Amino acid sequence: MIAIAPRQYFGRGFARLIRTFLIALVVLGVPSQAMGQVGAVLSAYTDLRFRGLSLSDGQPVGLADLSYDHSSGIYGALSGSIVATRHEGLKPLGLTLNAGYARRVGRNLSLDLGAVHSRYSRYSGGLSGRSYTELYAGLSTKFVGTRFAVSPDYLGPDRWTLHGELNGHLDAGHGFFFDASLGALLPLQENVYRGSSRATWDARLGVAKRFGPVSIHGAVTARGPGSYYGGYGRGRTAFILGLSTAL
Amino acid sequence: MTRFYRLLITMLAAFVAASFVPAAAAQPSSGRPDREILVMVKHPADHYRATGAYGGSYSDELGRSARERLARQIARQYRLTLVDNWAMPMIGVDCFVMMVEDARSTHAAADEVSHSPDVEWAEPVQLYAAQASPSHNDPLYPAEPAASQWHLAALHQMASGRGTRVAVIDSGIDAAHPDLAGQVMVNRNFVAGQPLVAEQHGTAVAGIIAAKADNHIGIAGVAPRARLLGLRACWQGRGSTSCDTLSLAKALYYAVESRPDVINLSLSGPNARLLREIIGIAYARGITIVAAYDPKQPGGGFPASVAGVIAVSDAPAPGADREVYVAPGRDVPTTQPGGRWFLVNGSSFAAAHVSGLIALLRERRPSAPLMLVSQRRGGSIDACATLIKVSGACDCNCSSSILRAGLR
């Protein structure tokens, strides 16, 4: 049995934030979808990797994702995850809140502005959990996009970083979807993290195949040797398998 | 866990469970296009989603799930059965096919659904017919009209369609026909529930456009070095060839994404917004669309009636309210399935001639403004004059028409 107690695992302030977000989602999504689109996906993966860094200590995870897209362009998403720990069974792993605004600025070009806040419990591999907040701006076409994100607390307090990425996504037909990203993480302060200010890169190449209501995912993720991640995060390259189903 | 979180999670679980209604799941093709409507659900602008196992991405599984949920709700709300869907991000919608099971007309059902604020628009699936006159069943090998009327061999001294691509949206093409082998670079099927088969109309149109020349068999196409994208959106019935809105939309969408030089639509039918939207994008991308003119339909039928589409007939259309070009379309020998050749008649084949001619023009001047020269408005196309006007040289024997056109 998994105990769900955000206050215990993620802190009181964050629990309040989640509560507000859930209320908004219920109010906007449940009574009527007339003004927006609500999506829900359940998934399981062999690892949870963020920019090449394992946030599940290399252990399998289960995720529940909810999203809301308002017709005005405002969007929000909530992602919750659990992890199959080595010795303690299933435990809460992380919660992510995401909100933003996207609008088309050309027939095939979208501008995207938003914020993400994530918190991960101590089961993420760190001693006391991890969290980060990012503000981002992106431009996306049908196949490729670019995004820049600034974080004041990238996986630790007072760590200002800038992350830039190029990403590609392709619906290849016959139920095949490909996506890829190549990013670089730049510390914006010197000597604030283990005496290093080195930039590091990350990359991902993924494919998904849809079989009716279920999709199978495979991805290779990798990251550079920068010391920004400290000693955590497992290997720098990983192959991830997953299953997901849209509700 | 607090009571509050229990309550919220229960409400969210109920909301998720409510979306899981097996009866509303997409069914295989109904096989009844006359009872189907197309419901367009708008795509939100692409944006980052901080979800999933990779910390976030621009992939759209959540968005797709949201639109599919919405389509299931719409189907329930308007007493429809969800049959199929087709994402069309290029025009910013997902197209859901829904069947009208009760006594309502498809127009009435589409009109009802159009009032939903979640729906961009809805329209009935309509049928389109290839514009071919009844043909003989006997194989014949007469001279091609274009050989004399268009001085085809002389045209080929200047251009043969090399490096150009023509999308043929039609019934199935016999890509193994000896006059077409190697000419069809893509042969895809967009007709739901039917296998890709070689059929008469598509094979005939393909032969007129791009049958191989100087191979000692059969005929020479108007653009023998052009390559074809065979996109089967129509099917052969008893004495006719038909298509529907959805199959045409899928094939047109694929064609526009493939960016051919020309899209040949040797067919005609009622107006459809979905097709018009895709044709609009093709036009904006500089793709030329050629369509058969049907004098029995208002405006010559759709898509010939769309601004920017080149409307072609096999006979003058004196009452037409727009320019209709006339090209050879009577007693035209062309390829037929099974390695044979037949005579064909109709505006379908006149349109195919013009598609071939435009491939020749595009070889000479890929981005030049397109201008077809006819002897008078609504008159027969003067192929030599048309080609010379863009080639700037007169090194072929096109008779007196060249001289007249070349000086214009």
mmCIF file with all atom_site columns, N, CA, C and O in Angstrom, chain A residues 43-84:
data_model
loop_
_atom_site.group_PDB
_atom_site.id
_atom_site.type_symbol
_atom_site.label_atom_id
_atom_site.label_alt_id
_atom_site.label_comp_id
_atom_site.label_asym_id
_atom_site.label_entity_id
_atom_site.label_seq_id
_atom_site.pdbx_PDB_ins_code
_atom_site.Cartn_x
_atom_site.Cartn_y
_atom_site.Cartn_z
_atom_site.occupancy
_atom_site.B_iso_or_equiv
_atom_site.pdbx_formal_charge
_atom_site.auth_seq_id
_atom_site.auth_comp_id
_atom_site.auth_asym_id
_atom_site.auth_atom_id
_atom_site.pdbx_PDB_model_num
ATOM 1   N N  . SER A 1 43 ? 1.551  5.471  -16.739 1.00 0.00 ? 43 SER A N  1
ATOM 2   C CA . SER A 1 43 ? 2.694  4.848  -17.383 1.00 0.00 ? 43 SER A CA 1
ATOM 3   C C  . SER A 1 43 ? 3.618  4.213  -16.361 1.00 0.00 ? 43 SER A C  1
ATOM 4   O O  . SER A 1 43 ? 3.551  4.512  -15.161 1.00 0.00 ? 43 SER A O  1
ATOM 5   N N  . ALA A 1 44 ? 4.457  3.323  -16.846 1.00 0.00 ? 44 ALA A N  1
ATOM 6   C CA . ALA A 1 44 ? 5.476  2.689  -16.012 1.00 0.00 ? 44 ALA A CA 1
ATOM 7   C C  . ALA A 1 44 ? 6.767  2.618  -16.821 1.00 0.00 ? 44 ALA A C  1
ATOM 8   O O  . ALA A 1 44 ? 6.727  2.322  -18.023 1.00 0.00 ? 44 ALA A O  1
ATOM 9   N N  . TYR A 1 45 ? 7.874  2.945  -16.184 1.00 0.00 ? 45 TYR A N  1
ATOM 10  C CA . TYR A 1 45 ? 9.168  2.950  -16.874 1.00 0.00 ? 45 TYR A CA 1
ATOM 11  C C  . TYR A 1 45 ? 10.218 2.263  -16.013 1.00 0.00 ? 45 TYR A C  1
ATOM 12  O O  . TYR A 1 45 ? 10.084 2.175  -14.783 1.00 0.00 ? 45 TYR A O  1
ATOM 13  N N  . THR A 1 46 ? 11.254 1.817  -16.659 1.00 0.00 ? 46 THR A N  1
ATOM 14  C CA . THR A 1 46 ? 12.319 1.122  -15.929 1.00 0.00 ? 46 THR A CA 1
ATOM 15  C C  . THR A 1 46 ? 13.202 2.094  -15.147 1.00 0.00 ? 46 THR A C  1
ATOM 16  O O  . THR A 1 46 ? 13.985 1.675  -14.298 1.00 0.00 ? 46 THR A O  1
ATOM 17  N N  . ASP A 1 47 ? 13.109 3.375  -15.434 1.00 0.00 ? 47 ASP A N  1
ATOM 18  C CA . ASP A 1 47 ? 13.918 4.379  -14.736 1.00 0.00 ? 47 ASP A CA 1
ATOM 19  C C  . ASP A 1 47 ? 13.259 5.729  -14.990 1.00 0.00 ? 47 ASP A C  1
ATOM 20  O O  . ASP A 1 47 ? 12.508 5.883  -15.960 1.00 0.00 ? 47 ASP A O  1
ATOM 21  N N  . LEU A 1 48 ? 13.527 6.684  -14.124 1.00 0.00 ? 48 LEU A N  1
ATOM 22  C CA . LEU A 1 48 ? 13.037 8.045  -14.351 1.00 0.00 ? 48 LEU A CA 1
ATOM 23  C C  . LEU A 1 48 ? 14.260 8.931  -14.559 1.00 0.00 ? 48 LEU A C  1
ATOM 24  O O  . LEU A 1 48 ? 15.026 9.168  -13.614 1.00 0.00 ? 48 LEU A O  1
ATOM 25  N N  . ARG A 1 49 ? 14.441 9.358  -15.782 1.00 0.00 ? 49 ARG A N  1
ATOM 26  C CA . ARG A 1 49 ? 15.651 10.114 -16.116 1.00 0.00 ? 49 ARG A CA 1
ATOM 27  C C  . ARG A 1 49 ? 15.278 11.539 -16.491 1.00 0.00 ? 49 ARG A C  1
ATOM 28  O O  . ARG A 1 49 ? 14.398 11.764 -17.316 1.00 0.00 ? 49 ARG A O  1
ATOM 29  N N  . PHE A 1 50 ? 15.959 12.468 -15.895 1.00 0.00 ? 50 PHE A N  1
ATOM 30  C CA . PHE A 1 50 ? 15.749 13.872 -16.208 1.00 0.00 ? 50 PHE A CA 1
ATOM 31  C C  . PHE A 1 50 ? 17.079 14.444 -16.699 1.00 0.00 ? 50 PHE A C  1
ATOM 32  O O  . PHE A 1 50 ? 18.045 14.513 -15.945 1.00 0.00 ? 50 PHE A O  1
ATOM 33  N N  . ARG A 1 51 ? 17.116 14.770 -17.974 1.00 0.00 ? 51 ARG A N  1
ATOM 34  C CA . ARG A 1 51 ? 18.351 15.259 -18.603 1.00 0.00 ? 51 ARG A CA 1
ATOM 35  C C  . ARG A 1 51 ? 19.508 14.309 -18.333 1.00 0.00 ? 51 ARG A C  1
ATOM 36  O O  . ARG A 1 51 ? 20.609 14.714 -17.985 1.00 0.00 ? 51 ARG A O  1
ATOM 37  N N  . GLY A 1 52 ? 19.228 13.040 -18.474 1.00 0.00 ? 52 GLY A N  1
ATOM 38  C CA . GLY A 1 52 ? 20.256 12.023 -18.325 1.00 0.00 ? 52 GLY A CA 1
ATOM 39  C C  . GLY A 1 52 ? 20.525 11.608 -16.904 1.00 0.00 ? 52 GLY A C  1
ATOM 40  O O  . GLY A 1 52 ? 21.275 10.666 -16.655 1.00 0.00 ? 52 GLY A O  1
ATOM 41  N N  . LEU A 1 53 ? 19.924 12.291 -15.949 1.00 0.00 ? 53 LEU A N  1
ATOM 42  C CA . LEU A 1 53 ? 20.172 12.021 -14.528 1.00 0.00 ? 53 LEU A CA 1
ATOM 43  C C  . LEU A 1 53 ? 19.034 11.168 -13.983 1.00 0.00 ? 53 LEU A C  1
ATOM 44  O O  . LEU A 1 53 ? 17.866 11.513 -14.154 1.00 0.00 ? 53 LEU A O  1
ATOM 45  N N  . SER A 1 54 ? 19.364 10.078 -13.310 1.00 0.00 ? 54 SER A N  1
ATOM 46  C CA . SER A 1 54 ? 18.300 9.248  -12.739 1.00 0.00 ? 54 SER A CA 1
ATOM 47  C C  . SER A 1 54 ? 17.741 9.918  -11.492 1.00 0.00 ? 54 SER A C  1
ATOM 48  O O  . SER A 1 54 ? 18.479 10.268 -10.569 1.00 0.00 ? 54 SER A O  1
ATOM 49  N N  . LEU A 1 55 ? 16.438 10.081 -11.483 1.00 0.00 ? 55 LEU A N  1
ATOM 50  C CA . LEU A 1 55 ? 15.774 10.637 -10.303 1.00 0.00 ? 55 LEU A CA 1
ATOM 51  C C  . LEU A 1 55 ? 15.047 9.553  -9.524  1.00 0.00 ? 55 LEU A C  1
ATOM 52  O O  . LEU A 1 55 ? 14.287 9.844  -8.613  1.00 0.00 ? 55 LEU A O  1
ATOM 53  N N  . SER A 1 56 ? 15.267 8.288  -9.905  1.00 0.00 ? 56 SER A N  1
ATOM 54  C CA . SER A 1 56 ? 14.635 7.191  -9.177  1.00 0.00 ? 56 SER A CA 1
ATOM 55  C C  . SER A 1 56 ? 15.695 6.222  -8.673  1.00 0.00 ? 56 SER A C  1
ATOM 56  O O  . SER A 1 56 ? 15.382 5.074  -8.375  1.00 0.00 ? 56 SER A O  1
ATOM 57  N N  . ASP A 1 57 ? 16.918 6.697  -8.618  1.00 0.00 ? 57 ASP A N  1
ATOM 58  C CA . ASP A 1 57 ? 18.034 5.867  -8.165  1.00 0.00 ? 57 ASP A CA 1
ATOM 59  C C  . ASP A 1 57 ? 18.140 4.602  -9.010  1.00 0.00 ? 57 ASP A C  1
ATOM 60  O O  . ASP A 1 57 ? 18.485 3.536  -8.520  1.00 0.00 ? 57 ASP A O  1
ATOM 61  N N  . GLY A 1 58 ? 17.771 4.735  -10.286 1.00 0.00 ? 58 GLY A N  1
ATOM 62  C CA . GLY A 1 58 ? 17.872 3.602  -11.209 1.00 0.00 ? 58 GLY A CA 1
ATOM 63  C C  . GLY A 1 58 ? 16.777 2.575  -11.057 1.00 0.00 ? 58 GLY A C  1
ATOM 64  O O  . GLY A 1 58 ? 16.837 1.508  -11.670 1.00 0.00 ? 58 GLY A O  1
ATOM 65  N N  . GLN A 1 59 ? 15.752 2.895  -10.279 1.00 0.00 ? 59 GLN A N  1
ATOM 66  C CA . GLN A 1 59 ? 14.694 1.921  -10.004 1.00 0.00 ? 59 GLN A CA 1
ATOM 67  C C  . GLN A 1 59 ? 13.467 2.194  -10.882 1.00 0.00 ? 59 GLN A C  1
ATOM 68  O O  . GLN A 1 59 ? 13.245 3.328  -11.326 1.00 0.00 ? 59 GLN A O  1
ATOM 69  N N  . PRO A 1 60 ? 12.619 1.177  -11.094 1.00 0.00 ? 60 PRO A N  1
ATOM 70  C CA . PRO A 1 60 ? 11.411 1.365  -11.925 1.00 0.00 ? 60 PRO A CA 1
ATOM 71  C C  . PRO A 1 60 ? 10.423 2.333  -11.264 1.00 0.00 ? 60 PRO A C  1
ATOM 72  O O  . PRO A 1 60 ? 10.361 2.419  -10.035 1.00 0.00 ? 60 PRO A O  1
ATOM 73  N N  . VAL A 1 61 ? 9.682  3.023  -12.107 1.00 0.00 ? 61 VAL A N  1
ATOM 74  C CA . VAL A 1 61 ? 8.738  4.017  -11.601 1.00 0.00 ? 61 VAL A CA 1
ATOM 75  C C  . VAL A 1 61 ? 7.368  3.838  -12.254 1.00 0.00 ? 61 VAL A C  1
ATOM 76  O O  . VAL A 1 61 ? 7.248  3.289  -13.353 1.00 0.00 ? 61 VAL A O  1
ATOM 77  N N  . GLY A 1 62 ? 6.352  4.321  -11.561 1.00 0.00 ? 62 GLY A N  1
ATOM 78  C CA . GLY A 1 62 ? 5.012  4.437  -12.131 1.00 0.00 ? 62 GLY A CA 1
ATOM 79  C C  . GLY A 1 62 ? 4.613  5.902  -12.104 1.00 0.00 ? 62 GLY A C  1
ATOM 80  O O  . GLY A 1 62 ? 4.953  6.618  -11.154 1.00 0.00 ? 62 GLY A O  1
ATOM 81  N N  . LEU A 1 63 ? 3.942  6.355  -13.156 1.00 0.00 ? 63 LEU A N  1
ATOM 82  C CA . LEU A 1 63 ? 3.589  7.772  -13.238 1.00 0.00 ? 63 LEU A CA 1
ATOM 83  C C  . LEU A 1 63 ? 2.121  7.946  -13.576 1.00 0.00 ? 63 LEU A C  1
ATOM 84  O O  . LEU A 1 63 ? 1.542  7.153  -14.324 1.00 0.00 ? 63 LEU A O  1
ATOM 85  N N  . ALA A 1 64 ? 1.541  8.975  -13.028 1.00 0.00 ? 64 ALA A N  1
ATOM 86  C CA . ALA A 1 64 ? 0.197  9.399  -13.422 1.00 0.00 ? 64 ALA A CA 1
ATOM 87  C C  . ALA A 1 64 ? 0.293  10.860 -13.845 1.00 0.00 ? 64 ALA A C  1
ATOM 88  O O  . ALA A 1 64 ? 0.762  11.702 -13.077 1.00 0.00 ? 64 ALA A O  1
ATOM 89  N N  . ASP A 1 65 ? -0.089 11.128 -15.089 1.00 0.00 ? 65 ASP A N  1
ATOM 90  C CA . ASP A 1 65 ? 0.005  12.478 -15.631 1.00 0.00 ? 65 ASP A CA 1
ATOM 91  C C  . ASP A 1 65 ? -1.379 12.994 -15.977 1.00 0.00 ? 65 ASP A C  1
ATOM 92  O O  . ASP A 1 65 ? -2.164 12.298 -16.622 1.00 0.00 ? 65 ASP A O  1
ATOM 93  N N  . LEU A 1 66 ? -1.659 14.191 -15.562 1.00 0.00 ? 66 LEU A N  1
ATOM 94  C CA . LEU A 1 66 ? -2.906 14.858 -15.926 1.00 0.00 ? 66 LEU A CA 1
ATOM 95  C C  . LEU A 1 66 ? -2.554 16.172 -16.606 1.00 0.00 ? 66 LEU A C  1
ATOM 96  O O  . LEU A 1 66 ? -1.600 16.852 -16.194 1.00 0.00 ? 66 LEU A O  1
ATOM 97  N N  . SER A 1 67 ? -3.307 16.516 -17.623 1.00 0.00 ? 67 SER A N  1
ATOM 98  C CA . SER A 1 67 ? -3.019 17.795 -18.290 1.00 0.00 ? 67 SER A CA 1
ATOM 99  C C  . SER A 1 67 ? -4.327 18.513 -18.595 1.00 0.00 ? 67 SER A C  1
ATOM 100 O O  . SER A 1 67 ? -5.385 17.883 -18.732 1.00 0.00 ? 67 SER A O  1
ATOM 101 N N  . TYR A 1 68 ? -4.231 19.794 -18.689 1.00 0.00 ? 68 TYR A N  1
ATOM 102 C CA . TYR A 1 68 ? -5.393 20.599 -19.043 1.00 0.00 ? 68 TYR A CA 1
ATOM 103 C C  . TYR A 1 68 ? -4.953 21.673 -20.030 1.00 0.00 ? 68 TYR A C  1
ATOM 104 O O  . TYR A 1 68 ? -3.969 22.376 -19.785 1.00 0.00 ? 68 TYR A O  1
ATOM 105 N N  . ASP A 1 69 ? -5.640 21.742 -21.149 1.00 0.00 ? 69 ASP A N  1
ATOM 106 C CA . ASP A 1 69 ? -5.368 22.780 -22.139 1.00 0.00 ? 69 ASP A CA 1
ATOM 107 C C  . ASP A 1 69 ? -6.617 23.619 -22.313 1.00 0.00 ? 69 ASP A C  1
ATOM 108 O O  . ASP A 1 69 ? -7.643 23.119 -22.780 1.00 0.00 ? 69 ASP A O  1
ATOM 109 N N  . HIS A 1 70 ? -6.543 24.869 -21.944 1.00 0.00 ? 70 HIS A N  1
ATOM 110 C CA . HIS A 1 70 ? -7.679 25.764 -22.123 1.00 0.00 ? 70 HIS A CA 1
ATOM 111 C C  . HIS A 1 70 ? -7.630 26.332 -23.537 1.00 0.00 ? 70 HIS A C  1
ATOM 112 O O  . HIS A 1 70 ? -6.560 26.476 -24.128 1.00 0.00 ? 70 HIS A O  1
ATOM 113 N N  . SER A 1 71 ? -8.809 26.636 -24.058 1.00 0.00 ? 71 SER A N  1
ATOM 114 C CA . SER A 1 71 ? -8.853 27.130 -25.442 1.00 0.00 ? 71 SER A CA 1
ATOM 115 C C  . SER A 1 71 ? -8.124 28.470 -25.596 1.00 0.00 ? 71 SER A C  1
ATOM 116 O O  . SER A 1 71 ? -7.747 28.846 -26.700 1.00 0.00 ? 71 SER A O  1
ATOM 117 N N  . SER A 1 72 ? -7.901 29.186 -24.498 1.00 0.00 ? 72 SER A N  1
ATOM 118 C CA . SER A 1 72 ? -7.179 30.467 -24.592 1.00 0.00 ? 72 SER A CA 1
ATOM 119 C C  . SER A 1 72 ? -5.683 30.282 -24.784 1.00 0.00 ? 72 SER A C  1
ATOM 120 O O  . SER A 1 72 ? -4.979 31.229 -25.099 1.00 0.00 ? 72 SER A O  1
ATOM 121 N N  . GLY A 1 73 ? -5.182 29.044 -24.577 1.00 0.00 ? 73 GLY A N  1
ATOM 122 C CA . GLY A 1 73 ? -3.752 28.800 -24.676 1.00 0.00 ? 73 GLY A CA 1
ATOM 123 C C  . GLY A 1 73 ? -3.098 28.539 -23.330 1.00 0.00 ? 73 GLY A C  1
ATOM 124 O O  . GLY A 1 73 ? -1.944 28.102 -23.260 1.00 0.00 ? 73 GLY A O  1
ATOM 125 N N  . ILE A 1 74 ? -3.850 28.793 -22.248 1.00 0.00 ? 74 ILE A N  1
ATOM 126 C CA . ILE A 1 74 ? -3.300 28.499 -20.920 1.00 0.00 ? 74 ILE A CA 1
ATOM 127 C C  . ILE A 1 74 ? -3.335 26.984 -20.709 1.00 0.00 ? 74 ILE A C  1
ATOM 128 O O  . ILE A 1 74 ? -4.299 26.317 -21.082 1.00 0.00 ? 74 ILE A O  1
ATOM 129 N N  . TYR A 1 75 ? -2.275 26.468 -20.141 1.00 0.00 ? 75 TYR A N  1
ATOM 130 C CA . TYR A 1 75 ? -2.264 25.026 -19.891 1.00 0.00 ? 75 TYR A CA 1
ATOM 131 C C  . TYR A 1 75 ? -1.668 24.728 -18.522 1.00 0.00 ? 75 TYR A C  1
ATOM 132 O O  . TYR A 1 75 ? -0.970 25.562 -17.929 1.00 0.00 ? 75 TYR A O  1
ATOM 133 N N  . GLY A 1 76 ? -1.980 23.552 -18.041 1.00 0.00 ? 76 GLY A N  1
ATOM 134 C CA . GLY A 1 76 ? -1.428 23.109 -16.775 1.00 0.00 ? 76 GLY A CA 1
ATOM 135 C C  . GLY A 1 76 ? -1.272 21.607 -16.790 1.00 0.00 ? 76 GLY A C  1
ATOM 136 O O  . GLY A 1 76 ? -1.920 20.910 -17.583 1.00 0.00 ? 76 GLY A O  1
ATOM 137 N N  . ALA A 1 77 ? -0.396 21.109 -15.954 1.00 0.00 ? 77 ALA A N  1
ATOM 138 C CA . ALA A 1 77 ? -0.203 19.663 -15.877 1.00 0.00 ? 77 ALA A CA 1
ATOM 139 C C  . ALA A 1 77 ? 0.265  19.297 -14.478 1.00 0.00 ? 77 ALA A C  1
ATOM 140 O O  . ALA A 1 77 ? 0.915  20.098 -13.800 1.00 0.00 ? 77 ALA A O  1
ATOM 141 N N  . LEU A 1 78 ? -0.092 18.102 -14.090 1.00 0.00 ? 78 LEU A N  1
ATOM 142 C CA . LEU A 1 78 ? 0.325  17.568 -12.798 1.00 0.00 ? 78 LEU A CA 1
ATOM 143 C C  . LEU A 1 78 ? 0.833  16.161 -13.049 1.00 0.00 ? 78 LEU A C  1
ATOM 144 O O  . LEU A 1 78 ? 0.173  15.358 -13.720 1.00 0.00 ? 78 LEU A O  1
ATOM 145 N N  . SER A 1 79 ? 2.012  15.882 -12.547 1.00 0.00 ? 79 SER A N  1
ATOM 146 C CA . SER A 1 79 ? 2.587  14.554 -12.727 1.00 0.00 ? 79 SER A CA 1
ATOM 147 C C  . SER A 1 79 ? 3.010  14.017 -11.366 1.00 0.00 ? 79 SER A C  1
ATOM 148 O O  . SER A 1 79 ? 3.730  14.689 -10.618 1.00 0.00 ? 79 SER A O  1
ATOM 149 N N  . GLY A 1 80 ? 2.545  12.833 -11.041 1.00 0.00 ? 80 GLY A N  1
ATOM 150 C CA . GLY A 1 80 ? 2.943  12.193 -9.792  1.00 0.00 ? 80 GLY A CA 1
ATOM 151 C C  . GLY A 1 80 ? 3.623  10.874 -10.086 1.00 0.00 ? 80 GLY A C  1
ATOM 152 O O  . GLY A 1 80 ? 3.267  10.187 -11.046 1.00 0.00 ? 80 GLY A O  1
ATOM 153 N N  . SER A 1 81 ? 4.613  10.526 -9.275  1.00 0.00 ? 81 SER A N  1
ATOM 154 C CA . SER A 1 81 ? 5.330  9.278  -9.552  1.00 0.00 ? 81 SER A CA 1
ATOM 155 C C  . SER A 1 81 ? 5.568  8.500  -8.258  1.00 0.00 ? 81 SER A C  1
ATOM 156 O O  . SER A 1 81 ? 5.672  9.079  -7.175  1.00 0.00 ? 81 SER A O  1
ATOM 157 N N  . ILE A 1 82 ? 5.645  7.193  -8.418  1.00 0.00 ? 82 ILE A N  1
ATOM 158 C CA . ILE A 1 82 ? 6.041  6.316  -7.317  1.00 0.00 ? 82 ILE A CA 1
ATOM 159 C C  . ILE A 1 82 ? 7.225  5.489  -7.802  1.00 0.00 ? 82 ILE A C  1
ATOM 160 O O  . ILE A 1 82 ? 7.431  5.327  -9.009  1.00 0.00 ? 82 ILE A O  1
ATOM 161 N N  . VAL A 1 83 ? 7.998  4.991  -6.861  1.00 0.00 ? 83 VAL A N  1
ATOM 162 C CA . VAL A 1 83 ? 9.183  4.227  -7.233  1.00 0.00 ? 83 VAL A CA 1
ATOM 163 C C  . VAL A 1 83 ? 9.165  2.886  -6.510  1.00 0.00 ? 83 VAL A C  1
ATOM 164 O O  . VAL A 1 83 ? 8.719  2.792  -5.365  1.00 0.00 ? 83 VAL A O  1
ATOM 165 N N  . ALA A 1 84 ? 9.643  1.859  -7.198  1.00 0.00 ? 84 ALA A N  1
ATOM 166 C CA . ALA A 1 84 ? 9.803  0.540  -6.570  1.00 0.00 ? 84 ALA A CA 1
ATOM 167 C C  . ALA A 1 84 ? 11.193 0.516  -5.936  1.00 0.00 ? 84 ALA A C  1
ATOM 168 O O  . ALA A 1 84 ? 12.187 0.254  -6.610  1.00 0.00 ? 84 ALA A O  1
#
